[in-house]
Amino acid sequence: MKPQNAESIMAPAILVTGGAGYVGSHTVMSMLERSESVEFEIVVVDNLSNAYRSEGQKKPAPLRIIEEMTGKNIHFYELDIRDKEGLDKIFAAHNIECVIHFAALKAVGESVEKPLEYYQANISGTCTLFEVMRDHGVYKLVYSSSCTVYGEPEKLPLDESHPTGRGLASPYGRSKYFCEEIMKDLCKSDPKWVVISLRYFNPVGAHHSGRIGEDPTGIPNNLMPFIAQVAVGRLKELVVFGDDYPTIDGTGVRDYIHVEDLAEGHVKAIKLFKDPAFSGFHAINLGTGTGYSVLQVVAAFERASGRRVARRAAARRAGDVAANYADAARARRLLAWRAARGLPDMCRDAWNWQSRHPHGFRDC
Ligand code: NAD
Ligand code: WQD
């Protein structure tokens, strides 16, 4: 775990945990695509529990492709964020200025079966990371939070003042909520901490090049990758969970956000760290502000792909809410960010990625 040369010791760096995953890799791409980010080196830590690396390769597939596309180097460490000693060495080897913390387990259903694994990875891992940050004097953090912290909406759209932590349906959701509470406590304990907790709504789609995208292991839990795999012929039909919700057509409504818009939200968040007056804990929604039903997403995907998506209605999925969408005003105000891509773009790019790579990164 040595830096590659003396220069890399000095250059300011951004540490990206979980940077080989879906949102992390698109954020790394977004940072490296921009000329204004060249001032930073990118250091990725990922244990590859949910990222793919081809045999014989040193770097995971998405990072290798990003390097190819941008011509820029990414420092990659295969490491679990619970490995304090390992993290310590990485902080000692790079001039890390801030951290974007994506690394977590994220399958809601699995978290109900394996709560300890989820609390271990998502909470203990996060605390270990924070300890190492503090020990190295790094106090700037962007955290991957989720609209799941709001639980069952009391009113829509959801703004950041909506209560969090009430009636959460899974250990996964609680782990995101607990981490937010831990970060609030950190900010109270020491004014040097600056934390931006980005509450994502439903990230979907892929980089417009079609070269990186979402590559779930096993049968997808989420709607868009499931639809894409039906369209490409890997799965037989979509099971629509519930058609009796009080929504436009009875199916669940969500605020889908293009992963490139989401990634750009992180780039904007990092810029806030330049303002010395900006401090403390800030929760910010990243969503479009518009909700679409399951059937509206299916119809949009069929239009984008020219394929029919077979589906059948079934019972509601435990823990699902009827509708969920963001008030994105704070992101506009604080980050000068708004989602630029609509549902047709999300479906087009999800299809572009899926149709070029029916088996995800294994096809790269
Ligand atoms: P992902 O699984 O694709 O990426 C997470 C990455 O973290 C993976 O590459 C995985 O290998 C790595 N990882 C997991 N545990 C680790 C550990 N202990 N040490 C080191 N690396 C580890 O997931 P994603 O969709 O990119 O999500 C990224 C973050 O965003 C997560 O924190 C997730 O909770 C949050 N989030 C995701 C969504 C979503 O729908 N995708 C929505 C809201 C919030
Ligand atoms: C969307 C809609 C389903 C699959 C999850 C997490 C949340 C956050 C985002 C991380 C719902 C319906 C789905 C299927 C279906 N992740 N659906 N058939 O549940 O809104 O949010 O991802 O933080 O915490 O819970 O997303 O994509 O699973 O579902 O009918 O096979 O599609 O019922 O209405 P969800 P989703």
CSV table of C-alpha atoms and ligand atoms in Angstrom, one decimal:
chain,number,residue,atom,x,y,z
A,1,MET,CA,0.0,0.0,0.0
A,2,LYS,CA,2.5,2.6,-1.1
A,3,PRO,CA,1.7,5.6,-3.3
A,4,GLN,CA,3.0,5.1,-6.8
A,5,ASN,CA,5.3,8.1,-6.7
A,6,ALA,CA,6.3,11.1,-4.6
A,7,GLU,CA,3.9,13.4,-6.5
A,8,SER,CA,0.9,11.4,-5.5
A,9,ILE,CA,1.8,11.9,-1.8
A,10,MET,CA,1.4,15.7,-2.3
A,11,ALA,CA,-1.5,16.0,-4.7
A,12,PRO,CA,-4.8,16.6,-2.9
A,13,ALA,CA,-7.0,13.6,-3.1
A,14,ILE,CA,-10.7,12.6,-2.7
A,15,LEU,CA,-11.2,9.2,-1.0
A,16,VAL,CA,-14.2,7.4,-2.5
A,17,THR,CA,-15.4,4.4,-0.4
A,18,GLY,CA,-17.4,1.9,-2.5
A,19,GLY,CA,-16.2,3.6,-5.6
A,20,ALA,CA,-16.4,0.4,-7.7
A,21,GLY,CA,-20.2,0.2,-7.1
A,22,TYR,CA,-23.1,1.6,-9.1
A,23,VAL,CA,-23.4,5.1,-7.8
A,24,GLY,CA,-19.7,5.4,-6.8
A,25,SER,CA,-18.4,4.5,-10.2
A,26,HIS,CA,-20.7,7.0,-11.9
A,27,THR,CA,-19.5,9.7,-9.4
A,28,VAL,CA,-15.9,8.9,-10.1
A,29,MET,CA,-16.6,9.2,-13.8
A,30,SER,CA,-18.4,12.5,-13.3
A,31,MET,CA,-15.4,13.8,-11.3
A,32,LEU,CA,-12.8,12.7,-13.8
A,33,GLU,CA,-14.8,13.9,-16.8
A,34,ARG,CA,-14.7,17.5,-15.5
A,35,SER,CA,-11.6,19.6,-16.1
A,36,GLU,CA,-12.1,21.5,-12.8
A,37,SER,CA,-11.7,18.2,-10.8
A,38,VAL,CA,-8.2,17.6,-12.2
A,39,GLU,CA,-6.8,19.2,-9.1
A,40,PHE,CA,-7.8,16.1,-7.2
A,41,GLU,CA,-6.5,12.5,-7.4
A,42,ILE,CA,-9.1,9.9,-6.9
A,43,VAL,CA,-8.5,7.1,-4.4
A,44,VAL,CA,-11.0,4.3,-4.3
A,45,VAL,CA,-11.5,1.8,-1.5
A,46,ASP,CA,-13.8,-1.1,-2.1
A,47,ASN,CA,-13.9,-4.7,-0.8
A,48,LEU,CA,-15.5,-5.9,-4.1
A,49,SER,CA,-18.4,-7.5,-2.2
A,50,ASN,CA,-20.7,-6.1,-4.8
A,51,ALA,CA,-18.4,-5.1,-7.7
A,52,TYR,CA,-17.0,-7.1,-10.5
A,53,ARG,CA,-13.3,-7.6,-11.4
A,54,SER,CA,-12.3,-9.7,-14.4
A,55,GLU,CA,-9.8,-12.5,-13.8
A,56,GLY,CA,-6.2,-11.4,-14.0
A,57,GLN,CA,-7.1,-7.7,-13.7
A,58,LYS,CA,-5.9,-5.5,-10.8
A,59,LYS,CA,-8.8,-3.0,-10.9
A,60,PRO,CA,-12.5,-3.7,-10.9
A,61,ALA,CA,-14.2,-3.5,-14.3
A,62,PRO,CA,-16.0,-0.1,-14.0
A,63,LEU,CA,-12.8,1.7,-12.8
A,64,ARG,CA,-10.7,0.1,-15.6
A,65,ILE,CA,-13.3,1.3,-18.1
A,66,ILE,CA,-13.3,4.8,-16.6
A,67,GLU,CA,-9.6,5.0,-16.8
A,68,GLU,CA,-9.8,4.0,-20.4
A,69,MET,CA,-12.4,6.6,-21.2
A,70,THR,CA,-10.8,9.5,-19.4
A,71,GLY,CA,-7.1,8.7,-19.7
A,72,LYS,CA,-6.8,9.3,-16.0
A,73,ASN,CA,-5.5,7.2,-13.2
A,74,ILE,CA,-7.5,5.9,-10.2
A,75,HIS,CA,-5.7,4.7,-7.1
A,76,PHE,CA,-7.5,1.5,-6.2
A,77,TYR,CA,-7.3,-0.4,-2.9
A,78,GLU,CA,-9.2,-3.7,-2.3
A,79,LEU,CA,-10.1,-3.1,1.3
A,80,ASP,CA,-13.0,-3.4,3.7
A,81,ILE,CA,-13.8,-0.1,5.5
A,82,ARG,CA,-13.8,-2.1,8.8
A,83,ASP,CA,-10.0,-2.7,8.3
A,84,LYS,CA,-8.8,0.2,10.5
A,85,GLU,CA,-5.1,-0.5,10.0
A,86,GLY,CA,-5.5,-0.7,6.2
A,87,LEU,CA,-7.5,2.6,6.1
A,88,ASP,CA,-4.9,4.2,8.2
A,89,LYS,CA,-2.1,3.3,5.7
A,90,ILE,CA,-4.2,4.7,2.8
A,91,PHE,CA,-4.7,8.0,4.7
A,92,ALA,CA,-1.0,8.1,5.4
A,93,ALA,CA,-0.1,7.5,1.8
A,94,HIS,CA,-2.4,10.2,0.2
A,95,ASN,CA,-3.2,13.8,0.9
A,96,ILE,CA,-6.9,13.1,1.4
A,97,GLU,CA,-9.0,16.3,1.7
A,98,CYS,CA,-12.4,14.9,1.7
A,99,VAL,CA,-14.3,11.6,1.6
A,100,ILE,CA,-17.3,10.5,-0.3
A,101,HIS,CA,-18.7,7.5,1.5
A,102,PHE,CA,-20.7,5.1,-0.6
A,103,ALA,CA,-19.5,1.7,0.8
A,104,ALA,CA,-22.5,-0.1,2.3
A,105,LEU,CA,-24.6,-3.2,1.9
A,106,LYS,CA,-27.9,-2.1,0.3
A,107,ALA,CA,-30.4,-5.0,-0.3
A,108,VAL,CA,-33.4,-4.1,1.8
A,109,GLY,CA,-34.8,-7.7,1.9
A,110,GLU,CA,-31.5,-9.3,2.7
A,111,SER,CA,-31.0,-6.8,5.6
A,112,VAL,CA,-34.1,-8.3,7.3
A,113,GLU,CA,-32.5,-11.8,7.1
A,114,LYS,CA,-29.0,-10.6,8.1
A,115,PRO,CA,-29.3,-7.6,10.4
A,116,LEU,CA,-25.9,-8.1,12.0
A,117,GLU,CA,-24.1,-8.2,8.7
A,118,TYR,CA,-25.8,-4.9,7.8
A,119,TYR,CA,-25.2,-3.2,11.1
A,120,GLN,CA,-21.6,-4.4,11.0
A,121,ALA,CA,-20.8,-3.2,7.5
A,122,ASN,CA,-23.0,0.0,7.4
A,123,ILE,CA,-22.6,1.2,11.0
A,124,SER,CA,-19.4,-0.3,12.4
A,125,GLY,CA,-17.6,0.2,9.1
A,126,THR,CA,-18.8,3.8,8.9
A,127,CYS,CA,-17.6,4.5,12.5
A,128,THR,CA,-14.2,3.0,11.7
A,129,LEU,CA,-13.9,5.3,8.7
A,130,PHE,CA,-14.8,8.3,10.8
A,131,GLU,CA,-12.3,7.4,13.4
A,132,VAL,CA,-9.5,7.2,10.8
A,133,MET,CA,-10.7,10.4,9.2
A,134,ARG,CA,-10.5,12.2,12.6
A,135,ASP,CA,-7.1,10.7,13.4
A,136,HIS,CA,-5.8,12.1,10.1
A,137,GLY,CA,-7.5,15.5,10.5
A,138,VAL,CA,-9.9,14.9,7.6
A,139,TYR,CA,-13.3,16.3,8.5
A,140,LYS,CA,-15.1,16.8,5.1
A,141,LEU,CA,-17.6,14.2,4.2
A,142,VAL,CA,-20.3,13.5,1.7
A,143,TYR,CA,-22.5,10.6,2.8
A,144,SER,CA,-24.8,8.4,0.7
A,145,SER,CA,-28.1,8.5,2.5
A,146,SER,CA,-31.5,7.5,1.3
A,147,CYS,CA,-35.1,8.7,1.1
A,148,THR,CA,-35.7,5.5,3.1
A,149,VAL,CA,-34.8,7.5,6.3
A,150,TYR,CA,-38.2,9.3,6.0
A,151,GLY,CA,-40.2,6.0,6.4
A,152,GLU,CA,-43.9,6.3,5.5
A,153,PRO,CA,-44.4,9.8,4.2
A,154,GLU,CA,-46.6,12.0,6.4
A,155,LYS,CA,-46.9,14.5,3.5
A,156,LEU,CA,-45.6,14.8,-0.1
A,157,PRO,CA,-43.4,16.0,-1.5
A,158,LEU,CA,-40.8,15.0,1.1
A,159,ASP,CA,-38.6,17.9,2.2
A,160,GLU,CA,-35.7,17.6,4.6
A,161,SER,CA,-37.7,18.8,7.6
A,162,HIS,CA,-39.8,15.6,7.4
A,163,PRO,CA,-39.2,13.5,10.5
A,164,THR,CA,-36.7,10.6,10.0
A,165,GLY,CA,-36.3,7.3,11.7
A,166,ARG,CA,-40.0,6.6,12.3
A,167,GLY,CA,-41.5,3.3,11.4
A,168,LEU,CA,-38.5,2.2,9.2
A,169,ALA,CA,-39.2,-1.2,7.6
A,170,SER,CA,-35.7,-2.7,7.5
A,171,PRO,CA,-32.3,-2.9,9.2
A,172,TYR,CA,-30.9,-1.4,6.0
A,173,GLY,CA,-33.1,1.7,6.4
A,174,ARG,CA,-32.3,2.0,10.1
A,175,SER,CA,-28.6,1.7,9.3
A,176,LYS,CA,-28.8,4.8,7.1
A,177,TYR,CA,-30.9,6.6,9.8
A,178,PHE,CA,-28.4,5.7,12.5
A,179,CYS,CA,-25.5,6.8,10.5
A,180,GLU,CA,-27.1,10.2,10.0
A,181,GLU,CA,-27.6,10.5,13.8
A,182,ILE,CA,-24.0,9.6,14.3
A,183,MET,CA,-22.9,12.3,11.9
A,184,LYS,CA,-25.1,14.9,13.6
A,185,ASP,CA,-23.4,13.9,16.9
A,186,LEU,CA,-20.0,14.2,15.4
A,187,CYS,CA,-20.8,17.7,14.1
A,188,LYS,CA,-22.0,18.7,17.5
A,189,SER,CA,-18.8,17.3,19.1
A,190,ASP,CA,-16.4,19.3,16.9
A,191,PRO,CA,-17.1,22.2,14.6
A,192,LYS,CA,-14.4,21.0,12.3
A,193,TRP,CA,-16.7,18.4,10.8
A,194,VAL,CA,-18.6,19.4,7.6
A,195,VAL,CA,-21.0,16.7,6.6
A,196,ILE,CA,-23.3,16.6,3.6
A,197,SER,CA,-25.8,13.7,3.8
A,198,LEU,CA,-27.3,13.3,0.3
A,199,ARG,CA,-30.6,11.6,0.6
A,200,TYR,CA,-31.0,9.8,-2.8
A,201,PHE,CA,-34.4,8.9,-4.1
A,202,ASN,CA,-34.4,6.1,-6.7
A,203,PRO,CA,-31.2,6.1,-8.8
A,204,VAL,CA,-31.6,4.5,-12.2
A,205,GLY,CA,-30.0,4.5,-15.7
A,206,ALA,CA,-26.4,4.4,-16.7
A,207,HIS,CA,-23.7,6.6,-18.1
A,208,HIS,CA,-24.8,7.9,-21.5
A,209,SER,CA,-21.8,6.1,-23.2
A,210,GLY,CA,-23.4,2.7,-22.3
A,211,ARG,CA,-20.0,1.6,-21.0
A,212,ILE,CA,-20.7,1.6,-17.3
A,213,GLY,CA,-24.0,0.9,-15.6
A,214,GLU,CA,-25.9,-1.0,-12.9
A,215,ASP,CA,-24.9,-4.6,-12.6
A,216,PRO,CA,-26.8,-6.3,-9.8
A,217,THR,CA,-25.8,-9.8,-8.7
A,218,GLY,CA,-28.5,-12.4,-8.9
A,219,ILE,CA,-32.1,-11.4,-9.5
A,220,PRO,CA,-32.5,-7.6,-9.2
A,221,ASN,CA,-34.4,-6.2,-6.3
A,222,ASN,CA,-35.1,-2.8,-7.9
A,223,LEU,CA,-37.6,-2.0,-10.6
A,224,MET,CA,-35.5,-0.6,-13.4
A,225,PRO,CA,-32.8,-3.3,-13.6
A,226,PHE,CA,-35.5,-5.9,-13.4
A,227,ILE,CA,-37.4,-4.3,-16.3
A,228,ALA,CA,-34.2,-4.1,-18.3
A,229,GLN,CA,-33.4,-7.8,-17.8
A,230,VAL,CA,-37.0,-8.7,-18.9
A,231,ALA,CA,-36.5,-6.6,-22.0
A,232,VAL,CA,-33.2,-8.2,-22.8
A,233,GLY,CA,-34.6,-11.7,-22.3
A,234,ARG,CA,-32.8,-12.7,-19.1
A,235,LEU,CA,-36.0,-12.7,-17.0
A,236,LYS,CA,-39.4,-13.9,-18.1
A,237,GLU,CA,-41.7,-11.2,-16.7
A,238,LEU,CA,-41.9,-8.3,-14.3
A,239,VAL,CA,-44.0,-9.0,-11.2
A,240,VAL,CA,-45.7,-5.7,-10.3
A,241,PHE,CA,-45.9,-5.5,-6.5
A,242,GLY,CA,-49.4,-4.2,-5.8
A,243,ASP,CA,-52.0,-2.6,-8.2
A,244,ASP,CA,-54.4,-1.3,-5.5
A,245,TYR,CA,-52.4,1.7,-4.1
A,246,PRO,CA,-54.2,5.1,-4.0
A,247,THR,CA,-52.1,6.3,-7.0
A,248,ILE,CA,-52.7,7.2,-10.6
A,249,ASP,CA,-53.0,3.6,-11.8
A,250,GLY,CA,-52.8,1.6,-8.5
A,251,THR,CA,-49.1,0.9,-8.7
A,252,GLY,CA,-46.3,2.4,-6.5
A,253,VAL,CA,-45.0,5.8,-7.3
A,254,ARG,CA,-41.3,6.8,-6.9
A,255,ASP,CA,-39.0,9.6,-7.8
A,256,TYR,CA,-36.5,8.1,-10.2
A,257,ILE,CA,-33.3,10.0,-10.7
A,258,HIS,CA,-30.8,9.5,-13.5
A,259,VAL,CA,-27.5,8.2,-12.0
A,260,GLU,CA,-25.5,10.9,-13.9
A,261,ASP,CA,-27.6,13.6,-12.3
A,262,LEU,CA,-27.0,12.0,-9.0
A,263,ALA,CA,-23.3,11.8,-9.6
A,264,GLU,CA,-23.2,15.5,-10.6
A,265,GLY,CA,-25.0,16.3,-7.3
A,266,HIS,CA,-21.9,14.8,-5.5
A,267,VAL,CA,-19.5,17.0,-7.6
A,268,LYS,CA,-21.6,20.1,-6.6
A,269,ALA,CA,-21.5,19.0,-2.9
A,270,ILE,CA,-17.7,18.8,-2.9
A,271,LYS,CA,-17.6,22.4,-4.2
A,272,LEU,CA,-19.4,23.5,-1.0
A,273,PHE,CA,-16.3,22.5,1.0
A,274,LYS,CA,-14.4,25.4,-0.5
A,275,ASP,CA,-16.6,27.8,1.5
A,276,PRO,CA,-15.0,28.2,4.9
A,277,ALA,CA,-18.3,29.5,6.3
A,278,PHE,CA,-20.0,26.2,5.5
A,279,SER,CA,-20.0,23.8,8.4
A,280,GLY,CA,-22.0,21.3,10.4
A,281,PHE,CA,-24.5,18.6,9.2
A,282,HIS,CA,-26.6,19.2,6.2
A,283,ALA,CA,-29.2,16.7,4.8
A,284,ILE,CA,-30.0,17.3,1.1
A,285,ASN,CA,-32.5,15.4,-1.0
A,286,LEU,CA,-31.4,14.4,-4.5
A,287,GLY,CA,-34.5,13.7,-6.5
A,288,THR,CA,-36.3,15.2,-9.5
A,289,GLY,CA,-39.5,16.2,-7.6
A,290,THR,CA,-41.7,14.1,-9.9
A,291,GLY,CA,-43.1,10.7,-9.2
A,292,TYR,CA,-43.8,8.0,-11.7
A,293,SER,CA,-45.8,4.8,-11.2
A,294,VAL,CA,-44.5,1.3,-12.0
A,295,LEU,CA,-46.7,1.1,-15.1
A,296,GLN,CA,-45.5,4.5,-16.3
A,297,VAL,CA,-41.9,3.4,-16.0
A,298,VAL,CA,-42.7,0.1,-17.9
A,299,ALA,CA,-44.4,2.1,-20.7
A,300,ALA,CA,-41.5,4.6,-20.9
A,301,PHE,CA,-39.0,1.7,-21.0
A,302,GLU,CA,-41.0,0.0,-23.8
A,303,ARG,CA,-40.9,3.2,-25.8
A,304,ALA,CA,-37.1,3.6,-25.2
A,305,SER,CA,-36.2,0.0,-26.0
A,306,GLY,CA,-38.8,-0.9,-28.6
A,307,ARG,CA,-39.2,-4.2,-26.6
A,308,ARG,CA,-42.3,-5.4,-24.8
A,309,VAL,CA,-41.9,-5.9,-21.1
A,310,ALA,CA,-44.1,-8.8,-20.0
A,311,ARG,CA,-45.7,-8.3,-16.6
A,312,ARG,CA,-48.3,-9.5,-14.2
A,313,ALA,CA,-49.7,-8.0,-11.1
A,314,ALA,CA,-49.2,-9.6,-7.7
A,315,ALA,CA,-49.6,-8.7,-4.0
A,316,ARG,CA,-47.9,-5.7,-2.4
A,317,ARG,CA,-44.3,-6.1,-1.3
A,318,ALA,CA,-43.9,-5.9,2.5
A,319,GLY,CA,-42.5,-2.5,3.6
A,320,ASP,CA,-43.4,-0.6,0.4
A,321,VAL,CA,-45.0,2.8,0.6
A,322,ALA,CA,-47.7,3.9,-2.0
A,323,ALA,CA,-45.8,7.0,-3.1
A,324,ASN,CA,-42.6,8.8,-2.5
A,325,TYR,CA,-41.1,11.9,-4.2
A,326,ALA,CA,-38.8,14.7,-3.3
A,327,ASP,CA,-39.0,18.3,-2.7
A,328,ALA,CA,-35.7,19.2,-4.3
A,329,ALA,CA,-35.6,22.9,-3.4
A,330,ARG,CA,-32.8,22.7,-0.9
A,331,ALA,CA,-30.5,21.0,-3.5
A,332,ARG,CA,-31.3,23.9,-5.9
A,333,ARG,CA,-30.5,26.5,-3.2
A,334,LEU,CA,-27.5,25.0,-1.6
A,335,LEU,CA,-25.8,23.1,-4.4
A,336,ALA,CA,-27.1,25.0,-7.4
A,337,TRP,CA,-28.1,21.6,-8.7
A,338,ARG,CA,-31.2,20.2,-10.3
A,339,ALA,CA,-31.9,17.0,-12.2
A,340,ALA,CA,-31.5,17.7,-15.9
A,341,ARG,CA,-32.6,14.2,-17.2
A,342,GLY,CA,-36.1,12.9,-17.5
A,343,LEU,CA,-37.6,9.4,-17.4
A,344,PRO,CA,-37.1,8.9,-21.2
A,345,ASP,CA,-33.4,9.6,-20.7
A,346,MET,CA,-33.2,7.2,-17.8
A,347,CYS,CA,-34.8,4.4,-19.8
A,348,ARG,CA,-32.8,5.1,-22.9
A,349,ASP,CA,-29.5,4.9,-21.0
A,350,ALA,CA,-30.5,1.9,-18.9
A,351,TRP,CA,-31.4,0.1,-22.1
A,352,ASN,CA,-28.2,1.3,-23.9
A,353,TRP,CA,-26.1,-0.3,-21.1
A,354,GLN,CA,-28.3,-3.4,-20.7
A,355,SER,CA,-28.6,-4.2,-24.5
A,356,ARG,CA,-24.8,-3.8,-25.0
A,357,HIS,CA,-24.0,-5.8,-21.9
A,358,PRO,CA,-26.8,-8.4,-21.3
A,359,HIS,CA,-24.6,-9.9,-18.5
A,360,GLY,CA,-23.3,-6.7,-17.1
A,361,PHE,CA,-19.5,-6.2,-16.6
A,362,ARG,CA,-18.9,-9.9,-17.5
A,363,ASP,CA,-19.5,-8.8,-21.1
A,364,CYS,CA,-16.8,-6.1,-21.0
B,1,NAD,P1,-23.3,-0.8,-4.7
B,1,NAD,O1,-23.5,-2.1,-4.0
B,1,NAD,O2,-23.3,-0.9,-6.2
B,1,NAD,O3,-22.0,-0.1,-4.3
B,1,NAD,C1,-21.5,-0.2,-3.0
B,1,NAD,C2,-20.0,-0.6,-3.1
B,1,NAD,O4,-19.5,-0.6,-1.8
B,1,NAD,C3,-19.8,-1.9,-3.8
B,1,NAD,O5,-18.8,-1.8,-4.8
B,1,NAD,C4,-19.3,-2.8,-2.7
B,1,NAD,O6,-18.4,-3.8,-3.1
B,1,NAD,C5,-18.7,-1.8,-1.7
B,1,NAD,N1,-18.7,-2.2,-0.3
B,1,NAD,C6,-19.8,-2.7,0.4
B,1,NAD,N2,-19.4,-2.9,1.7
B,1,NAD,C7,-18.1,-2.6,1.8
B,1,NAD,C8,-17.2,-2.5,2.9
B,1,NAD,N3,-17.5,-3.0,4.1
B,1,NAD,N4,-15.9,-2.1,2.6
B,1,NAD,C9,-15.6,-1.6,1.4
B,1,NAD,N5,-16.4,-1.6,0.4
B,1,NAD,C10,-17.7,-2.1,0.5
B,1,NAD,O7,-24.4,0.2,-4.2
B,1,NAD,P2,-24.9,1.6,-4.8
B,1,NAD,O8,-26.2,1.5,-5.4
B,1,NAD,O9,-23.8,2.2,-5.6
B,1,NAD,O10,-25.1,2.4,-3.5
B,1,NAD,C11,-24.0,3.3,-3.0
B,1,NAD,C12,-24.5,3.9,-1.7
B,1,NAD,O11,-25.7,4.7,-1.9
B,1,NAD,C13,-24.8,2.9,-0.6
B,1,NAD,O12,-24.4,3.5,0.6
B,1,NAD,C14,-26.3,2.9,-0.6
B,1,NAD,O13,-26.9,2.6,0.7
B,1,NAD,C15,-26.7,4.3,-1.0
B,1,NAD,N6,-28.0,4.4,-1.7
B,1,NAD,C16,-28.2,3.7,-2.8
B,1,NAD,C17,-29.5,3.7,-3.4
B,1,NAD,C18,-29.8,2.9,-4.7
B,1,NAD,O14,-30.9,2.6,-4.9
B,1,NAD,N7,-28.8,2.5,-5.4
B,1,NAD,C19,-30.5,4.6,-2.9
B,1,NAD,C20,-30.2,5.3,-1.8
B,1,NAD,C21,-28.9,5.2,-1.2
B,2,WQD,C1,-39.8,0.8,-7.0
B,2,WQD,C2,-41.2,0.5,-7.2
B,2,WQD,C3,-42.0,-1.5,-6.0
B,2,WQD,C4,-39.4,-4.4,-8.2
B,2,WQD,C5,-35.4,0.9,-2.8
B,2,WQD,C6,-35.0,0.9,-1.4
B,2,WQD,C7,-34.7,2.3,-0.9
B,2,WQD,C8,-33.6,3.0,-1.9
B,2,WQD,C9,-34.1,2.9,-3.3
B,2,WQD,C10,-31.5,2.5,-1.0
B,2,WQD,C11,-42.0,0.0,-6.0
B,2,WQD,C12,-42.0,-1.7,-7.5
B,2,WQD,C13,-40.1,-3.2,-7.8
B,2,WQD,C14,-40.2,-5.4,-8.8
B,2,WQD,C15,-42.2,-3.9,-8.6
B,2,WQD,N1,-32.4,2.2,-1.8
B,2,WQD,N2,-41.4,-3.0,-8.0
B,2,WQD,N3,-41.5,-5.1,-9.0
B,2,WQD,O1,-38.4,0.1,-3.0
B,2,WQD,O2,-38.7,2.5,-3.9
B,2,WQD,O3,-36.6,1.8,-2.9
B,2,WQD,O4,-34.4,1.5,-3.6
B,2,WQD,O5,-31.4,3.3,-0.2
B,2,WQD,O6,-34.2,2.3,0.4
B,2,WQD,O7,-36.1,0.5,-0.6
B,2,WQD,O8,-37.3,0.8,-5.1
B,2,WQD,O9,-36.9,-0.1,-7.3
B,2,WQD,O10,-37.3,-1.7,-5.4
B,2,WQD,O11,-39.2,-0.3,-6.3
B,2,WQD,O12,-43.3,-3.8,-8.8
B,2,WQD,O13,-39.7,-6.4,-9.2
B,2,WQD,O14,-41.3,-0.7,-8.1
B,2,WQD,O15,-43.0,-2.1,-5.4
B,2,WQD,O16,-43.3,0.5,-6.1
B,2,WQD,P1,-37.9,1.3,-3.7
B,2,WQD,P2,-37.6,-0.4,-6.0
